[in-house]
Amino acid sequence: MKLHPLHILVLLGLGQLCGPAWAATAAPAPAPKPSVTIAALSWPREVNLPDAVVLVYQPQVNSWTDNKLDFRSAMAIKPNGADKEAYGVVFATARTRVDKATRIVILDNLQITKSDFPTLPDHGAAYAAALQKQFARGVRRISLDRLKQSPALAGTASPAAAVLNNVPRVIISQTPAILVPIDSAPVMRAIPNNKIFQRVINTRALILQRIVEKDYWIHVFDGWLLASSIQGPWTVPFIAPKGLNTTATAVNATHTVDMLDGGAGANPKPSLANGAPTIYTSQVPAELIVFRGQPDFVPITGTGLLWASNTTSDVLVDTASKDYFVLLAGRWFRASDLNGQWSFVASNALPADFARIPATSLAGAVLQTVAGTPQAQQALNENSIAQTASVPRKNGPRFTPTFDGAPQFAPIAGTSMSYVINSSAPIIRVADGYYAVRAGVWFTAAQAAGPWTIATSVPEVIYTIPASSPLYYVTYVRIYDVTVDVVHEGYTPGYLGTAVSPSGTVVYGTGYTYAPWIGTSWYPAPSTYGVAASPIHNQHAGYTYAFAVGLGTPSWTQPYWPGAYFNPGYFGSYPCCAIAAANVYLRWDTVNGPKVRSARTDSRGPQQMTAAASGSASRGYDQTPTGGSGRQGGGTHVGAPPARTSQWQPYSLPNVYYADATGQVYRQEGNTWQKNSGSTWSSASGDTSSLDQEANARDNSAVAEASFGMSNTDRFSGAPNTGWSAQDSGDGGYSRTVGGAGGISAEYDNYWNQVQDNAMAMWWNEWNGYPGYTTGFGNMYYGWGWSSRFP
């Protein structure tokens, strides 16, 4: 779900939080080798037939549209009594169930459309029936991060949206600060049974005004700040007026405000006794960039760029032009001075050095916002993959709308439709029918007030809603097919706030400023700026955007929750944030209806699902079976890794076999390709570029699963000897100003050592002990992997 300016973006300066961890330190020590559980989802997999055994190599995607996957897999089959295996290919289709929280894809209704083993009698037709049954079991679960690497997905990216790139108000601070967005002009509302205070209703912060004195009070940390104007300046009062805390307790009990106190999970709790942050209120789209003191720019190895090392924002300098570049909601803006006039720069018009940023550097997270990079393509791939669910038609989710008064309608510009403007959820009128989306599920009714039932179809005209409409995000929720029992539906990340820009990258938000509903209640509309939307990539979330929730921002989580910034496992409680890769179907309770755990889940817009989307909600309809943690691509599957017996030739066990679109089988030998010609292998001739792409994608997926995403976690972890804490430390860190090798290149080497160790552990787990490996092929991988760097 997508948050608005109402969700208080807090970017705390780090001086009072990190303490000694920011001092110069020795070079970063190698991280402890992580435990490895990837083998459960490894390839190839063994499938047992009544009279043969089959090795299935990693599936290759032909197409993946909505929840329909078309793929092929190279295979090796060894009939009982045969001396050696024969090779062939299987073509199949399946319905996909995707869980982006566990990074697992389950294949349902898997149907083999063609199988071919050229050297077997009748091309292996005798095994077709058994293969259909057992193949579906053996490949039923696969890592999402393996599938998403497929080159075939490059042609299935979501269409570009007509996004805006207007420049927001950019606030620069060199001291701890908080941005408090106010959704348009402040609107005061009475507090029940209270004659002393009234409240600013159109902000998530708790801002009270004394009715007589007209002064303003905002709750921050463990106390209050006072101002004579809502624009500030805000100061610590000598004493709080009588009844202030009692009023705050009453309002907080309604779950409509954020007390900006760090939440129950903050440890230690923030206190004004340690200093008060500067409060910036803004009634227009704004972004706050907080530096810890003067900006500290360090070189990015291999480029003419500098990267700001003491802010959680991405701020770069191009030394050729002397211009500053800042990344806001996935959009780049340029200025000649940090406090100057900012202008938009398209992602395909950035200086060439942006594409040369090392992927493993601390600045590497921005690469998915640089058009033409492999990371940008992967982000496009990820953005096209739907989170799915099978929604029960009986005893499934229910929807009852909430209106602020009688329903009021407004037209959806450019269409014949209208929508309810004073509803907390999107309700669309199409001719004489009504349609609504709640937590990724479509509902329908004959009247706006209901009764509402689960929809089995949606008028196609709904998908013409333009980006200029606050309801645009519902166009990313689709119904795929329907059975007697369930509705198969899902949504792509656009429902949670992302969009594909015309320049070829995924951005956060449409860039439009939508009007909220402000009546007795306040229903915010989707926003783009003001929530610290930042591109991320790691094994937990893939390529997506993280954005702030209250004090749950990266700067506040330092150093108490290393790595939490990008870990959806921390959803649902402070201190953390939210991501646009959540599985919102987790929130449904199939018996009692939706679980609403905070006021944020009731706001209009994709922010229906905030951090409460994941976390402790019940399993929902369609979750990956118990046992799949997804933390290392993990979990269990019905198939099995190849059996450790003498039945397989050693060269058959590595996952280096591929099928082309015509059904030919190839294997990779070093940097060359061999083609199966019946009973023999020969050097492949002709154009093998498509095979190279498949092999590179497979290698990338293995490395991605081995990597802990240092460029995203360590840069914000605050842990000793990692990320920013290691800057200016000679051989470690990122700055070359204090001697030694220094520079981001040192961090690059250290990172790859860690990735390499983890990757080798994974591969060793998969292969060590197989016949022929411990003295032959396995030793080669052991020596190459553990003692040298990746080529």
mmCIF file of C-alpha atoms in Angstrom, residues 238-496:
data_model
loop_
_atom_site.group_PDB
_atom_site.id
_atom_site.type_symbol
_atom_site.label_atom_id
_atom_site.label_comp_id
_atom_site.label_asym_id
_atom_site.label_seq_id
_atom_site.Cartn_x
_atom_site.Cartn_y
_atom_site.Cartn_z
ATOM 1 C CA PHE A 238 8.821 25.202 30.106
ATOM 2 C CA ILE A 239 5.700 23.326 31.186
ATOM 3 C CA ALA A 240 2.852 21.651 29.320
ATOM 4 C CA PRO A 241 -0.653 23.079 29.877
ATOM 5 C CA LYS A 242 -3.093 21.213 32.053
ATOM 6 C CA GLY A 243 -5.081 18.528 30.239
ATOM 7 C CA LEU A 244 -2.618 18.163 27.325
ATOM 8 C CA ASN A 245 -1.498 14.647 28.136
ATOM 9 C CA THR A 246 -5.007 13.523 28.987
ATOM 10 C CA THR A 247 -6.191 14.816 25.605
ATOM 11 C CA ALA A 248 -3.322 13.059 23.837
ATOM 12 C CA THR A 249 -4.186 9.765 25.489
ATOM 13 C CA ALA A 250 -7.809 10.065 24.386
ATOM 14 C CA VAL A 251 -6.945 10.928 20.784
ATOM 15 C CA ASN A 252 -4.263 8.239 20.544
ATOM 16 C CA ALA A 253 -6.826 5.656 21.624
ATOM 17 C CA THR A 254 -8.738 6.324 18.374
ATOM 18 C CA HIS A 255 -5.732 5.012 16.365
ATOM 19 C CA THR A 256 -5.888 7.966 14.004
ATOM 20 C CA VAL A 257 -2.573 9.600 14.918
ATOM 21 C CA ASP A 258 1.115 8.833 15.135
ATOM 22 C CA MET A 259 2.610 10.044 18.406
ATOM 23 C CA LEU A 260 6.082 10.200 16.837
ATOM 24 C CA ASP A 261 7.411 8.338 19.840
ATOM 25 C CA GLY A 262 9.141 5.517 18.007
ATOM 26 C CA GLY A 263 6.469 2.972 18.860
ATOM 27 C CA ALA A 264 6.613 0.088 21.270
ATOM 28 C CA GLY A 265 9.566 -1.486 19.484
ATOM 29 C CA ALA A 266 11.945 1.454 19.787
ATOM 30 C CA ASN A 267 14.891 0.646 22.012
ATOM 31 C CA PRO A 268 15.900 2.964 23.482
ATOM 32 C CA LYS A 269 12.889 5.186 23.287
ATOM 33 C CA PRO A 270 13.665 8.619 21.855
ATOM 34 C CA SER A 271 13.641 11.394 24.424
ATOM 35 C CA LEU A 272 13.555 15.176 24.206
ATOM 36 C CA ALA A 273 16.006 15.136 27.083
ATOM 37 C CA ASN A 274 18.652 14.291 24.490
ATOM 38 C CA GLY A 275 17.690 17.210 22.295
ATOM 39 C CA ALA A 276 14.711 18.280 20.227
ATOM 40 C CA PRO A 277 14.646 17.740 16.467
ATOM 41 C CA THR A 278 13.724 20.553 14.128
ATOM 42 C CA ILE A 279 10.104 20.233 12.992
ATOM 43 C CA TYR A 280 9.299 21.081 9.390
ATOM 44 C CA THR A 281 5.619 21.178 8.484
ATOM 45 C CA SER A 282 4.645 21.285 4.830
ATOM 46 C CA GLN A 283 1.284 21.738 3.164
ATOM 47 C CA VAL A 284 2.714 20.899 -0.277
ATOM 48 C CA PRO A 285 4.609 17.799 -1.478
ATOM 49 C CA ALA A 286 8.005 17.913 0.195
ATOM 50 C CA GLU A 287 11.095 15.815 0.874
ATOM 51 C CA LEU A 288 13.510 16.180 3.765
ATOM 52 C CA ILE A 289 17.201 15.362 3.386
ATOM 53 C CA VAL A 290 19.069 15.177 6.681
ATOM 54 C CA PHE A 291 22.860 15.140 6.851
ATOM 55 C CA ARG A 292 24.824 14.367 9.974
ATOM 56 C CA GLY A 293 26.615 17.675 10.062
ATOM 57 C CA GLN A 294 28.226 19.064 6.929
ATOM 58 C CA PRO A 295 27.674 16.871 3.854
ATOM 59 C CA ASP A 296 30.485 14.336 3.499
ATOM 60 C CA PHE A 297 30.998 13.296 -0.115
ATOM 61 C CA VAL A 298 33.236 10.327 -0.905
ATOM 62 C CA PRO A 299 34.384 8.993 -4.293
ATOM 63 C CA ILE A 300 32.665 6.126 -6.054
ATOM 64 C CA THR A 301 35.414 3.961 -7.500
ATOM 65 C CA GLY A 302 35.558 3.832 -11.284
ATOM 66 C CA THR A 303 33.462 6.957 -11.775
ATOM 67 C CA GLY A 304 33.736 10.703 -11.524
ATOM 68 C CA LEU A 305 30.912 10.716 -8.996
ATOM 69 C CA LEU A 306 30.847 11.471 -5.294
ATOM 70 C CA TRP A 307 28.280 9.991 -2.907
ATOM 71 C CA ALA A 308 27.047 11.578 0.312
ATOM 72 C CA SER A 309 28.026 9.160 3.057
ATOM 73 C CA ASN A 310 26.293 10.850 5.998
ATOM 74 C CA THR A 311 22.659 10.877 4.969
ATOM 75 C CA THR A 312 20.065 8.177 4.444
ATOM 76 C CA SER A 313 19.077 9.893 1.197
ATOM 77 C CA ASP A 314 20.925 9.313 -2.076
ATOM 78 C CA VAL A 315 22.774 12.507 -2.906
ATOM 79 C CA LEU A 316 25.531 12.482 -5.528
ATOM 80 C CA VAL A 317 27.857 15.010 -7.130
ATOM 81 C CA ASP A 318 29.046 14.816 -10.733
ATOM 82 C CA THR A 319 32.599 16.187 -10.571
ATOM 83 C CA ALA A 320 32.562 16.939 -14.288
ATOM 84 C CA SER A 321 29.648 19.372 -14.146
ATOM 85 C CA LYS A 322 29.875 20.141 -10.391
ATOM 86 C CA ASP A 323 26.116 19.507 -10.228
ATOM 87 C CA TYR A 324 24.322 17.856 -7.330
ATOM 88 C CA PHE A 325 21.884 15.009 -8.004
ATOM 89 C CA VAL A 326 19.305 13.804 -5.512
ATOM 90 C CA LEU A 327 17.037 10.772 -5.801
ATOM 91 C CA LEU A 328 13.474 11.378 -4.607
ATOM 92 C CA ALA A 329 10.733 8.766 -5.080
ATOM 93 C CA GLY A 330 12.819 7.125 -7.807
ATOM 94 C CA ARG A 331 13.200 10.396 -9.713
ATOM 95 C CA TRP A 332 16.455 12.280 -10.220
ATOM 96 C CA PHE A 333 16.720 16.018 -9.691
ATOM 97 C CA ARG A 334 19.689 18.241 -10.420
ATOM 98 C CA ALA A 335 20.883 21.565 -8.956
ATOM 99 C CA SER A 336 24.096 23.549 -8.939
ATOM 100 C CA ASP A 337 23.790 23.955 -5.172
ATOM 101 C CA LEU A 338 22.181 21.845 -2.457
ATOM 102 C CA ASN A 339 19.961 24.776 -1.542
ATOM 103 C CA GLY A 340 19.449 25.817 -5.141
ATOM 104 C CA GLN A 341 16.750 25.372 -7.718
ATOM 105 C CA TRP A 342 16.169 21.700 -8.490
ATOM 106 C CA SER A 343 15.122 20.438 -11.921
ATOM 107 C CA PHE A 344 14.031 16.992 -13.083
ATOM 108 C CA VAL A 345 16.450 14.738 -14.977
ATOM 109 C CA ALA A 346 15.046 11.715 -16.823
ATOM 110 C CA SER A 347 16.617 8.388 -15.851
ATOM 111 C CA ASN A 348 17.804 7.915 -19.436
ATOM 112 C CA ALA A 349 19.493 11.345 -19.511
ATOM 113 C CA LEU A 350 21.806 11.012 -16.511
ATOM 114 C CA PRO A 351 25.576 11.415 -16.883
ATOM 115 C CA ALA A 352 27.150 8.210 -18.214
ATOM 116 C CA ASP A 353 29.011 7.569 -14.968
ATOM 117 C CA PHE A 354 25.759 6.779 -13.170
ATOM 118 C CA ALA A 355 25.569 3.482 -15.051
ATOM 119 C CA ARG A 356 29.152 2.716 -14.006
ATOM 120 C CA ILE A 357 28.441 2.776 -10.273
ATOM 121 C CA PRO A 358 29.664 -0.586 -8.889
ATOM 122 C CA ALA A 359 26.662 -2.715 -8.058
ATOM 123 C CA THR A 360 28.230 -3.731 -4.755
ATOM 124 C CA SER A 361 29.115 -0.228 -3.619
ATOM 125 C CA LEU A 362 27.016 1.552 -1.030
ATOM 126 C CA ALA A 363 25.694 3.721 -3.841
ATOM 127 C CA GLY A 364 24.743 0.642 -5.861
ATOM 128 C CA ALA A 365 21.140 0.691 -4.684
ATOM 129 C CA VAL A 366 20.426 3.553 -7.104
ATOM 130 C CA LEU A 367 21.264 1.512 -10.211
ATOM 131 C CA GLN A 368 17.690 0.338 -10.637
ATOM 132 C CA THR A 369 16.752 3.992 -11.177
ATOM 133 C CA VAL A 370 19.330 4.418 -13.971
ATOM 134 C CA ALA A 371 17.766 3.485 -17.318
ATOM 135 C CA GLY A 372 19.519 0.786 -19.321
ATOM 136 C CA THR A 373 21.293 -0.917 -16.426
ATOM 137 C CA PRO A 374 20.728 -4.603 -15.691
ATOM 138 C CA GLN A 375 19.344 -3.552 -12.319
ATOM 139 C CA ALA A 376 16.782 -1.294 -13.981
ATOM 140 C CA GLN A 377 15.690 -4.205 -16.179
ATOM 141 C CA GLN A 378 15.432 -6.494 -13.175
ATOM 142 C CA ALA A 379 13.309 -3.911 -11.394
ATOM 143 C CA LEU A 380 11.035 -3.785 -14.447
ATOM 144 C CA ASN A 381 10.820 -7.590 -14.394
ATOM 145 C CA GLU A 382 9.953 -7.615 -10.714
ATOM 146 C CA ASN A 383 7.363 -4.894 -11.219
ATOM 147 C CA SER A 384 5.540 -7.049 -13.785
ATOM 148 C CA ILE A 385 5.157 -10.067 -11.492
ATOM 149 C CA ALA A 386 1.844 -10.277 -9.676
ATOM 150 C CA GLN A 387 1.287 -11.199 -6.053
ATOM 151 C CA THR A 388 -1.562 -13.686 -6.288
ATOM 152 C CA ALA A 389 -4.253 -15.293 -4.170
ATOM 153 C CA SER A 390 -7.039 -17.814 -4.534
ATOM 154 C CA VAL A 391 -9.939 -16.086 -2.821
ATOM 155 C CA PRO A 392 -12.710 -18.351 -1.451
ATOM 156 C CA ARG A 393 -16.136 -17.408 -2.756
ATOM 157 C CA LYS A 394 -17.750 -18.936 0.331
ATOM 158 C CA ASN A 395 -16.706 -17.842 3.816
ATOM 159 C CA GLY A 396 -14.080 -15.606 2.243
ATOM 160 C CA PRO A 397 -13.291 -11.950 2.860
ATOM 161 C CA ARG A 398 -16.079 -9.457 3.373
ATOM 162 C CA PHE A 399 -16.294 -5.750 2.705
ATOM 163 C CA THR A 400 -18.433 -3.120 4.382
ATOM 164 C CA PRO A 401 -17.736 0.449 3.258
ATOM 165 C CA THR A 402 -17.180 3.383 5.581
ATOM 166 C CA PHE A 403 -18.601 6.745 4.472
ATOM 167 C CA ASP A 404 -18.161 10.144 6.058
ATOM 168 C CA GLY A 405 -21.832 11.026 5.717
ATOM 169 C CA ALA A 406 -24.043 10.022 2.801
ATOM 170 C CA PRO A 407 -22.075 8.821 -0.259
ATOM 171 C CA GLN A 408 -20.966 11.682 -2.519
ATOM 172 C CA PHE A 409 -19.854 11.078 -6.106
ATOM 173 C CA ALA A 410 -17.384 12.776 -8.417
ATOM 174 C CA PRO A 411 -16.603 11.950 -12.042
ATOM 175 C CA ILE A 412 -13.418 10.153 -13.029
ATOM 176 C CA ALA A 413 -12.004 12.536 -15.612
ATOM 177 C CA GLY A 414 -11.854 11.202 -19.149
ATOM 178 C CA THR A 415 -14.203 8.303 -18.434
ATOM 179 C CA SER A 416 -17.911 7.637 -18.017
ATOM 180 C CA MET A 417 -17.349 6.418 -14.458
ATOM 181 C CA SER A 418 -17.629 8.130 -11.095
ATOM 182 C CA TYR A 419 -16.385 7.305 -7.616
ATOM 183 C CA VAL A 420 -17.327 7.930 -4.001
ATOM 184 C CA ILE A 421 -15.146 10.754 -2.701
ATOM 185 C CA ASN A 422 -16.054 10.371 0.973
ATOM 186 C CA SER A 423 -15.242 6.683 1.351
ATOM 187 C CA SER A 424 -12.193 5.221 3.044
ATOM 188 C CA ALA A 425 -11.893 2.610 0.269
ATOM 189 C CA PRO A 426 -12.091 3.081 -3.526
ATOM 190 C CA ILE A 427 -15.695 2.617 -4.692
ATOM 191 C CA ILE A 428 -16.339 2.999 -8.424
ATOM 192 C CA ARG A 429 -19.713 3.335 -10.133
ATOM 193 C CA VAL A 430 -19.864 1.758 -13.589
ATOM 194 C CA ALA A 431 -23.292 2.181 -15.204
ATOM 195 C CA ASP A 432 -25.664 0.679 -12.612
ATOM 196 C CA GLY A 433 -23.077 -1.382 -10.751
ATOM 197 C CA TYR A 434 -20.517 -0.671 -8.051
ATOM 198 C CA TYR A 435 -17.026 -2.092 -7.642
ATOM 199 C CA ALA A 436 -14.552 -1.748 -4.790
ATOM 200 C CA VAL A 437 -11.069 -2.997 -3.936
ATOM 201 C CA ARG A 438 -10.114 -3.940 -0.425
ATOM 202 C CA ALA A 439 -6.692 -5.451 0.336
ATOM 203 C CA GLY A 440 -6.248 -6.680 -3.212
ATOM 204 C CA VAL A 441 -9.704 -8.245 -3.554
ATOM 205 C CA TRP A 442 -12.434 -6.980 -5.890
ATOM 206 C CA PHE A 443 -15.997 -6.688 -4.537
ATOM 207 C CA THR A 444 -19.242 -5.731 -6.242
ATOM 208 C CA ALA A 445 -22.692 -4.456 -5.213
ATOM 209 C CA ALA A 446 -25.877 -3.065 -6.696
ATOM 210 C CA GLN A 447 -25.859 -0.171 -4.207
ATOM 211 C CA ALA A 448 -22.959 1.838 -2.820
ATOM 212 C CA ALA A 449 -23.964 0.867 0.711
ATOM 213 C CA GLY A 450 -24.081 -2.813 -0.229
ATOM 214 C CA PRO A 451 -24.475 -5.608 0.457
ATOM 215 C CA TRP A 452 -21.100 -6.342 -1.137
ATOM 216 C CA THR A 453 -19.949 -9.717 -2.456
ATOM 217 C CA ILE A 454 -16.697 -10.977 -3.936
ATOM 218 C CA ALA A 455 -16.605 -10.021 -7.608
ATOM 219 C CA THR A 456 -16.074 -12.677 -10.253
ATOM 220 C CA SER A 457 -15.402 -10.151 -13.010
ATOM 221 C CA VAL A 458 -14.638 -6.461 -13.377
ATOM 222 C CA PRO A 459 -15.695 -4.200 -16.268
ATOM 223 C CA GLU A 460 -12.738 -3.602 -18.567
ATOM 224 C CA VAL A 461 -13.491 0.123 -18.571
ATOM 225 C CA ILE A 462 -12.099 0.310 -15.033
ATOM 226 C CA TYR A 463 -8.654 -0.260 -16.506
ATOM 227 C CA THR A 464 -8.931 2.995 -18.446
ATOM 228 C CA ILE A 465 -8.773 5.074 -15.250
ATOM 229 C CA PRO A 466 -5.955 7.571 -15.942
ATOM 230 C CA ALA A 467 -2.940 8.276 -13.739
ATOM 231 C CA SER A 468 -4.421 11.711 -13.020
ATOM 232 C CA SER A 469 -7.124 10.010 -10.927
ATOM 233 C CA PRO A 470 -6.506 9.157 -7.257
ATOM 234 C CA LEU A 471 -8.039 5.747 -8.015
ATOM 235 C CA TYR A 472 -5.465 4.885 -10.664
ATOM 236 C CA TYR A 473 -3.790 2.313 -8.432
ATOM 237 C CA VAL A 474 -6.801 -0.037 -8.594
ATOM 238 C CA THR A 475 -5.984 -0.717 -12.253
ATOM 239 C CA TYR A 476 -3.141 -2.929 -11.046
ATOM 240 C CA VAL A 477 -5.554 -5.416 -9.410
ATOM 241 C CA ARG A 478 -6.875 -8.123 -11.731
ATOM 242 C CA ILE A 479 -9.207 -11.114 -11.677
ATOM 243 C CA TYR A 480 -7.556 -13.899 -13.680
ATOM 244 C CA ASP A 481 -10.065 -16.719 -13.634
ATOM 245 C CA VAL A 482 -12.896 -18.136 -11.572
ATOM 246 C CA THR A 483 -13.936 -21.590 -10.395
ATOM 247 C CA VAL A 484 -16.942 -22.762 -8.440
ATOM 248 C CA ASP A 485 -14.985 -22.362 -5.223
ATOM 249 C CA VAL A 486 -12.450 -19.573 -5.699
ATOM 250 C CA VAL A 487 -11.567 -16.410 -7.561
ATOM 251 C CA HIS A 488 -7.969 -16.285 -8.716
ATOM 252 C CA GLU A 489 -6.755 -12.717 -8.577
ATOM 253 C CA GLY A 490 -3.716 -10.661 -7.847
ATOM 254 C CA TYR A 491 -1.951 -7.347 -8.172
ATOM 255 C CA THR A 492 1.324 -6.054 -9.484
ATOM 256 C CA PRO A 493 3.346 -3.556 -7.406
ATOM 257 C CA GLY A 494 1.544 -0.601 -8.983
ATOM 258 C CA TYR A 495 -1.234 -1.291 -6.484
ATOM 259 C CA LEU A 496 1.266 -0.528 -3.736
#
